Tab-separated table of C-alpha atoms in Angstrom:
chain	number	residue	atom	x	y	z
A	202	MET	CA	107.963	116.533	106.146
A	203	PRO	CA	106.580	117.117	102.640
A	204	CYS	CA	103.000	118.248	102.108
A	205	VAL	CA	100.920	115.187	101.290
A	206	HIS	CA	97.314	114.249	100.615
A	207	ASP	CA	95.832	111.045	102.032
A	208	PHE	CA	93.165	108.999	100.225
A	209	GLY	CA	91.256	106.067	101.708
A	210	ILE	CA	88.042	104.075	101.515
A	211	VAL	CA	85.046	104.788	103.740
A	212	GLU	CA	83.377	101.494	104.666
A	213	ASP	CA	80.090	103.018	105.846
A	214	VAL	CA	79.518	106.644	104.919
A	215	SER	CA	76.359	106.776	107.068
A	216	ALA	CA	78.453	105.985	110.164
A	217	LEU	CA	80.909	108.858	109.705
A	218	PRO	CA	81.142	111.113	112.747
A	219	GLU	CA	79.857	114.654	112.370
A	220	ASP	CA	83.298	116.060	113.091
A	221	ILE	CA	85.648	113.817	111.142
A	222	GLY	CA	89.180	113.975	112.465
A	223	TYR	CA	92.448	113.247	110.741
A	224	GLU	CA	92.624	109.448	110.970
A	225	PRO	CA	94.282	108.122	107.815
A	226	GLU	CA	94.929	104.709	109.364
A	227	ARG	CA	91.189	104.246	110.018
A	228	TYR	CA	90.504	104.433	106.272
A	229	GLY	CA	93.598	102.576	105.040
A	230	CYS	CA	94.885	105.719	103.366
A	231	VAL	CA	97.641	105.988	100.835
A	232	TRP	CA	99.340	109.318	100.226
A	233	ILE	CA	100.632	111.378	97.341
A	234	ASP	CA	102.723	114.531	97.239
A	235	ASP	CA	100.940	117.870	97.018
A	236	GLY	CA	102.677	118.590	93.702
A	237	TYR	CA	100.466	116.094	91.896
A	238	LEU	CA	97.372	118.068	92.836
A	239	ASP	CA	98.978	121.239	91.478
A	240	ASP	CA	99.284	119.525	88.102
A	241	TRP	CA	95.751	118.073	88.210
A	242	TRP	CA	93.892	120.990	89.805
A	243	SER	CA	91.915	122.237	86.772
A	244	ARG	CA	90.587	118.720	86.133
A	245	LEU	CA	89.903	118.007	89.809
A	246	GLU	CA	87.690	121.107	90.045
A	247	LEU	CA	85.153	119.410	87.753
A	248	ILE	CA	84.551	116.393	90.012
A	249	PRO	CA	81.437	116.463	92.257
A	250	THR	CA	82.429	115.915	95.901
A	251	PHE	CA	81.481	116.935	99.438
A	252	PHE	CA	83.549	119.074	101.783
A	253	HIS	CA	83.712	117.758	105.364
A	254	THR	CA	80.142	116.308	105.414
A	255	LEU	CA	77.585	114.986	102.942
A	256	ASP	CA	75.603	118.185	103.604
A	257	ARG	CA	78.167	120.316	101.718
A	258	PRO	CA	78.238	119.450	98.011
A	259	GLU	CA	81.170	120.995	96.169
A	260	LEU	CA	83.467	120.419	93.225
A	261	GLY	CA	87.067	119.282	93.537
A	262	LEU	CA	89.060	118.589	96.666
A	263	ALA	CA	89.273	120.562	99.897
A	264	ARG	CA	92.983	121.195	99.637
A	265	TYR	CA	93.355	122.007	103.353
A	266	GLY	CA	90.425	120.012	104.692
A	267	ILE	CA	88.478	116.807	104.286
A	268	THR	CA	86.726	115.721	101.118
A	269	LEU	CA	84.254	112.897	100.673
A	270	ILE	CA	84.293	111.556	97.132
A	271	PRO	CA	81.122	109.656	96.125
A	272	PRO	CA	81.352	106.416	94.133
A	273	GLU	CA	79.976	108.041	90.982
A	274	SER	CA	82.869	110.554	90.973
A	275	LEU	CA	85.634	107.992	91.386
A	276	PRO	CA	85.995	107.048	87.683
A	277	ALA	CA	86.801	110.693	86.863
A	278	LEU	CA	89.463	110.778	89.586
A	279	GLU	CA	90.830	107.446	88.414
A	280	GLU	CA	91.119	108.807	84.863
A	281	ILE	CA	93.173	111.750	86.133
A	282	VAL	CA	95.533	109.445	88.031
A	283	LEU	CA	95.894	106.897	85.223
A	284	SER	CA	96.520	109.562	82.587
A	285	ASP	CA	99.521	110.920	84.498
A	286	ARG	CA	102.649	109.549	82.804
A	287	ARG	CA	104.449	109.394	86.141
A	288	ILE	CA	102.305	106.397	87.102
A	289	GLN	CA	104.805	104.285	85.144
A	290	THR	CA	107.511	104.970	87.712
A	291	ASP	CA	105.872	106.356	90.859
A	292	GLU	CA	104.719	103.912	93.523
A	293	GLN	CA	102.526	106.601	95.147
A	294	LEU	CA	100.374	106.832	92.035
A	295	VAL	CA	100.276	103.066	91.609
A	296	GLU	CA	99.011	102.706	95.188
A	297	LEU	CA	96.430	105.460	94.718
A	298	SER	CA	95.145	103.799	91.548
A	299	ARG	CA	94.886	100.484	93.428
A	300	VAL	CA	92.780	102.062	96.183
A	301	LEU	CA	90.629	103.863	93.619
A	302	ARG	CA	89.953	100.601	91.760
A	303	GLU	CA	89.004	98.892	95.011
A	304	ALA	CA	86.587	101.688	95.973
A	305	ILE	CA	85.027	101.649	92.502
A	306	ARG	CA	84.661	97.873	92.561
A	307	ARG	CA	83.013	97.970	95.988
A	308	LYS	CA	80.944	101.133	95.248
A	309	LYS	CA	82.343	102.913	98.303
A	310	HIS	CA	83.002	106.570	99.053
A	311	MET	CA	86.591	107.698	99.367
A	312	ILE	CA	87.915	110.174	101.869
A	313	HIS	CA	90.629	112.724	101.161
A	314	PHE	CA	92.619	114.483	103.848
A	315	GLY	CA	94.248	117.635	102.508
A	316	VAL	CA	97.615	119.019	103.545
């Protein structure tokens, strides 16, 4: 199985358990191949996020863990995804952009499960 990253929408960030487990179906996650993050890494490192809990502010994505991405950081992530030329032909990126737009529209946090 290839290394993938899952991205989904958190309906109620205040109701997240203290020890979040890997539950991509709970958050309606879509996935992308790890290779995309390799290409985007320097830009991702500039985005304010939280690693594992809202008590751990960071920048970028926890590549091997869980990242919570606040609504105010989602436009920057969306810009990275939309600026990738492969979005023209790759359904993974199209789906990720769809979920990002939905989270932005609804002002929701996103969750990222690393590889």
